[in-house]
GROMACS .gro file of C-alpha atoms in nm:
model
  371
    1MET     CA    1   0.000   0.000   0.000
    2THR     CA    2   0.135   0.342  -0.096
    3ALA     CA    3  -0.011   0.686  -0.041
    4ILE     CA    4   0.018   0.889  -0.363
    5PRO     CA    5   0.082   1.164  -0.263
    6SER     CA    6   0.026   1.227   0.108
    7PHE     CA    7  -0.146   1.529   0.258
    8THR     CA    8  -0.118   1.610   0.627
    9GLY     CA    9  -0.210   1.892   0.858
   10ASP     CA   10  -0.490   2.143   0.878
   11ALA     CA   11  -0.613   2.344   0.586
   12ASN     CA   12  -0.659   2.717   0.638
   13PRO     CA   13  -0.990   2.827   0.790
   14TYR     CA   14  -1.254   2.905   0.529
   15GLY     CA   15  -1.210   3.269   0.428
   16GLY     CA   16  -1.496   3.311   0.182
   17GLY     CA   17  -1.531   3.262  -0.192
   18ASP     CA   18  -1.489   2.926  -0.362
   19PRO     CA   19  -1.437   2.669  -0.081
   20TYR     CA   20  -1.256   2.439  -0.325
   21ALA     CA   21  -0.996   2.703  -0.418
   22ASP     CA   22  -0.746   2.565  -0.164
   23TYR     CA   23  -0.858   2.201  -0.181
   24ARG     CA   24  -0.567   1.958  -0.200
   25THR     CA   25  -0.591   1.676  -0.453
   26ALA     CA   26  -0.392   1.480  -0.711
   27ASP     CA   27  -0.431   1.252  -1.011
   28PHE     CA   28  -0.442   0.901  -0.870
   29PRO     CA   29  -0.337   0.607  -1.090
   30PHE     CA   30  -0.633   0.385  -0.997
   31THR     CA   31  -0.932   0.606  -1.078
   32GLN     CA   32  -0.981   0.441  -1.419
   33TYR     CA   33  -1.139   0.151  -1.230
   34ALA     CA   34  -1.504   0.142  -1.128
   35ASN     CA   35  -1.613   0.275  -0.789
   36LEU     CA   36  -1.717  -0.041  -0.602
   37ALA     CA   37  -1.875   0.177  -0.332
   38ASP     CA   38  -2.121   0.330  -0.578
   39ARG     CA   39  -2.480   0.353  -0.456
   40ASN     CA   40  -2.592   0.268  -0.812
   41LEU     CA   41  -2.435  -0.075  -0.763
   42GLY     CA   42  -2.606  -0.121  -0.427
   43ALA     CA   43  -2.334  -0.001  -0.188
   44GLY     CA   44  -2.433   0.124   0.155
   45VAL     CA   45  -2.293   0.239   0.488
   46ILE     CA   46  -2.470  -0.012   0.708
   47ALA     CA   47  -2.345   0.094   1.052
   48ALA     CA   48  -2.125   0.340   1.241
   49ASN     CA   49  -2.041   0.371   1.607
   50ASP     CA   50  -2.113   0.746   1.606
   51GLU     CA   51  -2.261   1.002   1.366
   52PHE     CA   52  -2.342   1.285   1.605
   53PHE     CA   53  -2.275   1.579   1.372
   54ALA     CA   54  -2.324   1.431   1.024
   55GLN     CA   55  -2.473   1.110   0.890
   56ARG     CA   56  -2.267   0.815   0.775
   57GLU     CA   57  -2.468   0.780   0.453
   58ASN     CA   58  -2.308   1.099   0.320
   59LEU     CA   59  -1.986   0.906   0.264
   60LEU     CA   60  -2.122   0.747  -0.055
   61VAL     CA   61  -2.310   1.042  -0.208
   62PRO     CA   62  -2.192   1.047  -0.573
   63GLU     CA   63  -2.159   1.424  -0.602
   64ARG     CA   64  -1.868   1.610  -0.444
   65ALA     CA   65  -1.922   1.745  -0.094
   66GLU     CA   66  -2.073   2.093  -0.065
   67PHE     CA   67  -2.007   2.353   0.204
   68ASP     CA   68  -2.255   2.604   0.345
   69PRO     CA   69  -2.092   2.829   0.608
   70GLU     CA   70  -2.436   2.936   0.738
   71HIS     CA   71  -2.575   2.583   0.787
   72PHE     CA   72  -2.607   2.508   1.158
   73GLY     CA   73  -2.847   2.281   1.346
   74HIS     CA   74  -2.932   2.196   1.705
   75LYS     CA   75  -2.614   1.989   1.739
   76GLY     CA   76  -2.380   2.240   1.577
   77LYS     CA   77  -2.229   2.289   1.230
   78ILE     CA   78  -2.391   2.064   0.971
   79MET     CA   79  -2.133   1.912   0.738
   80ASP     CA   80  -2.177   1.721   0.413
   81GLY     CA   81  -1.999   1.406   0.525
   82TRP     CA   82  -1.972   1.168   0.820
   83GLU     CA   83  -1.867   1.345   1.140
   84THR     CA   84  -1.842   1.211   1.493
   85ARG     CA   85  -1.833   1.397   1.826
   86ARG     CA   86  -1.504   1.485   1.994
   87ARG     CA   87  -1.363   1.201   2.199
   88ARG     CA   88  -1.265   1.257   2.560
   89GLY     CA   89  -1.045   1.070   2.806
   90ALA     CA   90  -1.151   0.877   3.113
   91SER     CA   91  -1.089   1.143   3.377
   92ALA     CA   92  -0.991   1.500   3.453
   93GLY     CA   93  -0.639   1.374   3.515
   94HIS     CA   94  -0.630   1.223   3.164
   95PRO     CA   95  -0.880   1.414   2.945
   96TRP     CA   96  -0.728   1.296   2.617
   97PRO     CA   97  -0.843   0.992   2.417
   98THR     CA   98  -0.613   0.690   2.422
   99ALA     CA   99  -0.403   0.581   2.126
  100GLU     CA  100  -0.651   0.299   2.060
  101ASP     CA  101  -0.966   0.515   2.060
  102HIS     CA  102  -1.125   0.549   1.717
  103ASP     CA  103  -1.457   0.572   1.534
  104TRP     CA  104  -1.565   0.331   1.261
  105ALA     CA  105  -1.815   0.278   0.982
  106LEU     CA  106  -1.906  -0.046   0.804
  107VAL     CA  107  -1.944  -0.020   0.426
  108ARG     CA  108  -2.107  -0.283   0.205
  109LEU     CA  109  -1.955  -0.269  -0.142
  110GLY     CA  110  -2.206  -0.248  -0.425
  111ALA     CA  111  -2.030  -0.535  -0.599
  112PRO     CA  112  -1.765  -0.766  -0.451
  113GLY     CA  113  -1.427  -0.711  -0.605
  114VAL     CA  114  -1.052  -0.664  -0.599
  115ILE     CA  115  -0.968  -0.317  -0.467
  116ARG     CA  116  -0.701  -0.118  -0.652
  117GLY     CA  117  -0.727   0.215  -0.473
  118ILE     CA  118  -0.915   0.407  -0.203
  119VAL     CA  119  -0.976   0.779  -0.163
  120VAL     CA  120  -1.066   0.913   0.181
  121ASP     CA  121  -1.186   1.265   0.104
  122THR     CA  122  -1.187   1.522   0.386
  123ALA     CA  123  -1.323   1.811   0.175
  124HIS     CA  124  -1.432   2.104   0.397
  125PHE     CA  125  -1.312   1.930   0.712
  126ARG     CA  126  -1.034   2.180   0.774
  127GLY     CA  127  -0.977   2.156   1.150
  128ASN     CA  128  -1.215   1.872   1.232
  129TYR     CA  129  -1.078   1.588   1.017
  130PRO     CA  130  -0.931   1.269   1.170
  131GLN     CA  131  -0.567   1.268   1.266
  132ALA     CA  132  -0.529   0.936   1.086
  133VAL     CA  133  -0.738   0.676   0.904
  134SER     CA  134  -0.719   0.303   0.846
  135VAL     CA  135  -0.926   0.071   0.627
  136GLU     CA  136  -0.986  -0.303   0.657
  137GLY     CA  137  -1.165  -0.544   0.425
  138THR     CA  138  -1.344  -0.875   0.459
  139SER     CA  139  -1.536  -1.118   0.240
  140VAL     CA  140  -1.858  -1.254   0.388
  141ALA     CA  141  -2.116  -1.434   0.176
  142GLY     CA  142  -2.480  -1.337   0.170
  143SER     CA  143  -2.619  -1.028   0.340
  144PRO     CA  144  -2.457  -1.018   0.685
  145SER     CA  145  -2.585  -0.785   0.955
  146PRO     CA  146  -2.353  -0.538   1.130
  147GLU     CA  147  -2.348  -0.768   1.434
  148GLU     CA  148  -2.239  -1.061   1.218
  149LEU     CA  149  -1.962  -0.856   1.056
  150LEU     CA  150  -1.832  -0.746   1.396
  151ALA     CA  151  -1.828  -1.100   1.535
  152ASP     CA  152  -1.496  -1.237   1.659
  153ASP     CA  153  -1.480  -1.508   1.391
  154VAL     CA  154  -1.478  -1.262   1.098
  155LYS     CA  155  -1.130  -1.212   0.953
  156TRP     CA  156  -1.040  -0.856   0.852
  157THR     CA  157  -0.748  -0.778   0.622
  158THR     CA  158  -0.566  -0.446   0.653
  159LEU     CA  159  -0.585  -0.248   0.328
  160VAL     CA  160  -0.473   0.090   0.460
  161PRO     CA  161  -0.272   0.079   0.783
  162ARG     CA  162  -0.316   0.364   1.027
  163THR     CA  163  -0.194   0.662   0.823
  164ALA     CA  164  -0.190   1.035   0.892
  165VAL     CA  165  -0.414   1.236   0.658
  166GLY     CA  166  -0.475   1.600   0.580
  167GLY     CA  167  -0.777   1.821   0.617
  168HIS     CA  168  -0.970   1.950   0.313
  169ALA     CA  169  -0.788   1.700   0.089
  170ALA     CA  170  -0.833   1.391  -0.126
  171ASN     CA  171  -0.621   1.133   0.056
  172GLY     CA  172  -0.546   0.853  -0.190
  173PHE     CA  173  -0.406   0.505  -0.127
  174SER     CA  174  -0.300   0.243  -0.381
  175ILE     CA  175  -0.396  -0.109  -0.271
  176ASP     CA  176  -0.196  -0.420  -0.360
  177VAL     CA  177  -0.399  -0.703  -0.205
  178GLU     CA  178  -0.510  -0.962  -0.458
  179GLN     CA  179  -0.825  -1.073  -0.274
  180ARG     CA  180  -1.200  -1.040  -0.321
  181PHE     CA  181  -1.376  -0.820  -0.066
  182THR     CA  182  -1.744  -0.761   0.009
  183HIS     CA  183  -1.727  -0.516   0.302
  184LEU     CA  184  -1.494  -0.250   0.442
  185ARG     CA  185  -1.440  -0.112   0.789
  186VAL     CA  186  -1.332   0.253   0.772
  187ASN     CA  187  -1.166   0.381   1.089
  188GLN     CA  188  -1.086   0.738   1.186
  189HIS     CA  189  -0.839   0.797   1.467
  190PRO     CA  190  -0.941   0.923   1.716
  191ASP     CA  191  -1.249   1.104   1.578
  192GLY     CA  192  -1.350   1.372   1.327
  193GLY     CA  193  -1.507   1.387   0.986
  194ILE     CA  194  -1.474   1.236   0.639
  195ALA     CA  195  -1.668   1.385   0.346
  196ARG     CA  196  -1.659   1.106   0.088
  197LEU     CA  197  -1.526   0.755   0.037
  198ARG     CA  198  -1.438   0.612  -0.304
  199VAL     CA  199  -1.328   0.250  -0.352
  200TYR     CA  200  -1.183   0.180  -0.696
  201GLY     CA  201  -1.141  -0.174  -0.824
  202GLU     CA  202  -1.250  -0.465  -1.042
  203VAL     CA  203  -1.577  -0.649  -0.987
  204ALA     CA  204  -1.525  -1.017  -0.904
  205PRO     CA  205  -1.867  -1.186  -0.936
  206ASP     CA  206  -1.975  -1.518  -0.791
  207PRO     CA  207  -1.950  -1.764  -1.085
  208LYS     CA  208  -2.216  -1.994  -0.935
  209TRP     CA  209  -2.466  -1.709  -0.937
  210LEU     CA  210  -2.398  -1.620  -1.300
  211GLU     CA  211  -2.407  -1.982  -1.412
  212VAL     CA  212  -2.747  -2.032  -1.246
  213LEU     CA  213  -2.883  -1.715  -1.405
  214GLY     CA  214  -2.818  -1.857  -1.750
  215THR     CA  215  -2.880  -1.556  -1.974
  216PHE     CA  216  -2.761  -1.220  -1.838
  217ASP     CA  217  -2.583  -0.903  -1.945
  218VAL     CA  218  -2.224  -1.023  -2.000
  219VAL     CA  219  -2.077  -0.672  -2.015
  220ALA     CA  220  -2.260  -0.522  -1.715
  221LEU     CA  221  -2.037  -0.372  -1.448
  222GLU     CA  222  -2.222  -0.552  -1.168
  223ASN     CA  223  -2.156  -0.886  -1.340
  224GLY     CA  224  -1.784  -0.822  -1.387
  225GLY     CA  225  -1.767  -0.640  -1.721
  226GLN     CA  226  -1.510  -0.362  -1.760
  227VAL     CA  227  -1.429  -0.069  -1.983
  228GLU     CA  228  -1.073  -0.112  -2.106
  229ASP     CA  229  -1.037   0.203  -2.315
  230ALA     CA  230  -1.234   0.471  -2.500
  231SER     CA  231  -1.156   0.725  -2.768
  232ASN     CA  232  -1.291   1.024  -2.576
  233LEU     CA  233  -1.405   1.099  -2.220
  234PHE     CA  234  -1.460   1.471  -2.251
  235TYR     CA  235  -1.807   1.496  -2.096
  236SER     CA  236  -1.858   1.172  -1.904
  237PRO     CA  237  -1.693   0.837  -1.825
  238ALA     CA  238  -1.742   0.541  -2.055
  239THR     CA  239  -1.810   0.322  -1.750
  240ASN     CA  240  -2.153   0.486  -1.733
  241THR     CA  241  -2.259   0.271  -2.030
  242ILE     CA  242  -2.245  -0.049  -1.823
  243GLN     CA  243  -2.396   0.084  -1.500
  244PRO     CA  244  -2.716  -0.075  -1.365
  245GLY     CA  245  -3.054   0.054  -1.473
  246ARG     CA  246  -3.147   0.310  -1.736
  247SER     CA  247  -2.981   0.647  -1.753
  248ARG     CA  248  -3.161   0.913  -1.546
  249LYS     CA  249  -3.018   1.225  -1.710
  250MET     CA  250  -2.787   1.329  -1.991
  251ASP     CA  251  -2.459   1.306  -1.799
  252ASP     CA  252  -2.549   0.958  -1.672
  253GLY     CA  253  -2.439   0.817  -2.008
  254TRP     CA  254  -2.130   0.859  -2.228
  255GLU     CA  255  -2.092   1.168  -2.445
  256THR     CA  256  -1.789   1.276  -2.650
  257ARG     CA  257  -1.680   1.619  -2.766
  258ARG     CA  258  -1.784   1.730  -3.116
  259ARG     CA  259  -1.560   1.588  -3.388
  260ARG     CA  260  -1.429   1.810  -3.666
  261ASP     CA  261  -1.262   1.532  -3.865
  262GLN     CA  262  -1.367   1.219  -4.054
  263GLY     CA  263  -1.308   0.977  -3.763
  264ASN     CA  264  -1.541   0.816  -3.513
  265ASP     CA  265  -1.556   0.744  -3.139
  266TRP     CA  266  -1.553   0.406  -2.965
  267ILE     CA  267  -1.542   0.213  -2.636
  268ARG     CA  268  -1.363  -0.118  -2.584
  269TYR     CA  269  -1.491  -0.357  -2.316
  270ARG     CA  270  -1.378  -0.677  -2.148
  271LEU     CA  271  -1.664  -0.919  -2.084
  272VAL     CA  272  -1.703  -1.099  -1.752
  273ALA     CA  273  -1.554  -1.410  -1.922
  274GLN     CA  274  -1.583  -1.587  -2.256
  275SER     CA  275  -1.950  -1.564  -2.349
  276GLN     CA  276  -2.206  -1.633  -2.618
  277ILE     CA  277  -2.385  -1.310  -2.709
  278ARG     CA  278  -2.735  -1.347  -2.851
  279ALA     CA  279  -2.893  -1.002  -2.823
  280ILE     CA  280  -2.781  -0.638  -2.803
  281GLU     CA  281  -2.934  -0.321  -2.659
  282ILE     CA  282  -2.802   0.027  -2.735
  283ASP     CA  283  -2.981   0.297  -2.538
  284THR     CA  284  -2.959   0.671  -2.608
  285ALA     CA  285  -3.185   0.778  -2.319
  286TYR     CA  286  -3.169   1.156  -2.248
  287LEU     CA  287  -2.931   1.208  -2.541
  288LYS     CA  288  -3.154   1.404  -2.776
  289GLY     CA  289  -2.957   1.657  -2.980
  290ASN     CA  290  -2.628   1.483  -2.910
  291SER     CA  291  -2.692   1.109  -2.950
  292ALA     CA  292  -2.470   0.907  -3.180
  293GLY     CA  293  -2.594   0.900  -3.538
  294TRP     CA  294  -2.499   0.538  -3.608
  295ALA     CA  295  -2.342   0.253  -3.413
  296SER     CA  296  -2.182  -0.086  -3.475
  297VAL     CA  297  -2.074  -0.362  -3.235
  298SER     CA  298  -1.781  -0.601  -3.275
  299VAL     CA  299  -1.638  -0.884  -3.061
  300LYS     CA  300  -1.310  -1.071  -3.041
  301ASP     CA  301  -1.212  -1.390  -2.859
  302GLY     CA  302  -0.895  -1.358  -2.654
  303GLU     CA  303  -0.642  -1.077  -2.635
  304THR     CA  304  -0.497  -1.161  -2.976
  305GLY     CA  305  -0.823  -1.247  -3.149
  306GLU     CA  306  -0.952  -1.070  -3.456
  307TRP     CA  307  -1.243  -0.826  -3.432
  308THR     CA  308  -1.564  -0.953  -3.593
  309GLU     CA  309  -1.857  -0.721  -3.655
  310ILE     CA  310  -2.179  -0.867  -3.510
  311LEU     CA  311  -2.398  -0.559  -3.554
  312PRO     CA  312  -2.328  -0.360  -3.871
  313ARG     CA  313  -2.340   0.018  -3.871
  314THR     CA  314  -2.700   0.096  -3.778
  315ARG     CA  315  -2.893   0.423  -3.754
  316LEU     CA  316  -2.976   0.530  -3.398
  317GLN     CA  317  -3.264   0.747  -3.280
  318PRO     CA  318  -3.233   1.003  -3.001
  319ASP     CA  319  -3.363   0.914  -2.653
  320THR     CA  320  -3.446   0.556  -2.760
  321ASN     CA  321  -3.362   0.203  -2.649
  322HIS     CA  322  -3.266  -0.002  -2.957
  323ARG     CA  323  -3.287  -0.384  -2.945
  324PHE     CA  324  -3.123  -0.630  -3.183
  325VAL     CA  325  -3.145  -1.011  -3.191
  326LEU     CA  326  -2.844  -1.180  -3.354
  327ASP     CA  327  -2.900  -1.447  -3.619
  328ALA     CA  328  -2.640  -1.668  -3.450
  329PRO     CA  329  -2.463  -1.644  -3.112
  330ALA     CA  330  -2.132  -1.455  -3.117
  331VAL     CA  331  -1.854  -1.594  -2.897
  332GLY     CA  332  -1.599  -1.358  -2.746
  333THR     CA  333  -1.415  -1.221  -2.445
  334HIS     CA  334  -1.409  -0.855  -2.557
  335ALA     CA  335  -1.653  -0.620  -2.726
  336ARG     CA  336  -1.631  -0.284  -2.894
  337VAL     CA  337  -1.899  -0.031  -2.978
  338ASP     CA  338  -1.821   0.226  -3.248
  339ILE     CA  339  -2.036   0.536  -3.280
  340PHE     CA  340  -2.043   0.755  -3.591
  341PRO     CA  341  -1.932   1.020  -3.606
  342ASP     CA  342  -1.951   1.133  -3.241
  343GLY     CA  343  -2.209   1.205  -2.971
  344GLY     CA  344  -2.303   0.945  -2.716
  345ILE     CA  345  -2.496   0.647  -2.591
  346SER     CA  346  -2.630   0.595  -2.241
  347ARG     CA  347  -2.616   0.216  -2.204
  348LEU     CA  348  -2.487  -0.093  -2.386
  349ARG     CA  349  -2.633  -0.434  -2.297
  350LEU     CA  350  -2.496  -0.761  -2.436
  351HIS     CA  351  -2.731  -1.043  -2.342
  352GLY     CA  352  -2.593  -1.394  -2.347
  353SER     CA  353  -2.443  -1.670  -2.132
  354LEU     CA  354  -2.105  -1.804  -2.029
  355THR     CA  355  -1.937  -2.072  -2.238
  356GLU     CA  356  -1.789  -2.380  -2.068
  357GLN     CA  357  -1.449  -2.215  -2.100
  358GLY     CA  358  -1.589  -1.895  -1.949
  359VAL     CA  359  -1.739  -2.079  -1.650
  360ALA     CA  360  -1.411  -2.261  -1.585
  361GLY     CA  361  -1.202  -1.944  -1.609
  362LEU     CA  362  -1.432  -1.748  -1.382
  363ALA     CA  363  -1.440  -2.029  -1.123
  364ALA     CA  364  -1.059  -2.050  -1.121
  365ARG     CA  365  -1.026  -1.676  -1.072
  366HIS     CA  366  -1.286  -1.681  -0.793
  367GLN     CA  367  -1.091  -1.950  -0.608
  368GLU     CA  368  -0.764  -1.765  -0.663
  369LEU     CA  369  -0.913  -1.456  -0.495
  370GLY     CA  370  -1.021  -1.654  -0.191
  371GLY     CA  371  -1.387  -1.681  -0.289
   0.00000   0.00000   0.00000
């Protein structure tokens, strides 16, 4: 685990104007991965030992934290994050918290996976952030209660050891633990506030579940699909196209800048495993004057396989879900959607099932990750 880079110490008191003007952040190398703690995937903060000043659920709000200097309530300053009360010692002779005192929150990941990086964001917590944080992970099947997760027989693996952090900063940590996790325990030492938590990684689905399902979306993020690359990410991330559910607004899809050449835009995906694709959906929901004009879909089998077009260049309508049934199943491990000439789509669905080779590969990977 490496902090890249590290921020420590207080930020200056808020002096007016743009509260993000002095916010400390960096480009982290793991943010190309999906956020496994995304509420859209089903993530939740299921328990915390204290949330006196600000609710634990704020940790997973998708938008950046906002600051209102005039916003006070009966308990004090209302912050857009998770904030606990100030800890005290046991007596007047020792009024300070002990070195072991800390607050914690339990986070259920939206999809189990291998974690590549974590951001503990203390935006707007300038003098009331934790002195240090630590993060642990565990893998527990089913839907365990907080009491079950805190039981003595549950094994927790340290992902971020106790590390000093800075106020009003994005504190990033690269993770190098090749295991599958379902839940996190976020600790702040000894107390304080955290605005947002982001957990970047690769979804590692349960192969037994997918095999029983039979036909499912083999490129969906929640099932283990990934975006490998895209031609343009000017307005929104390509990962939006494989998020659960339909798009709810224009920026909930993928939109490129306007092209002024004779090229086209594209996204390349890795499927959950080798699959047989039998049907395709391309949705342009909420993309009305900026939807792609045409689209095609291709697949290849293996890293060195050749691309084969399975849906020829087809006219798209704005704000419409387009459905296509293939004449014959297409086998592959990767897919690519090309849009012409530019614009966007909101969702791509590739309906199919795992091949025998796909089931075997997924099961081997699941076992390798401790599943």
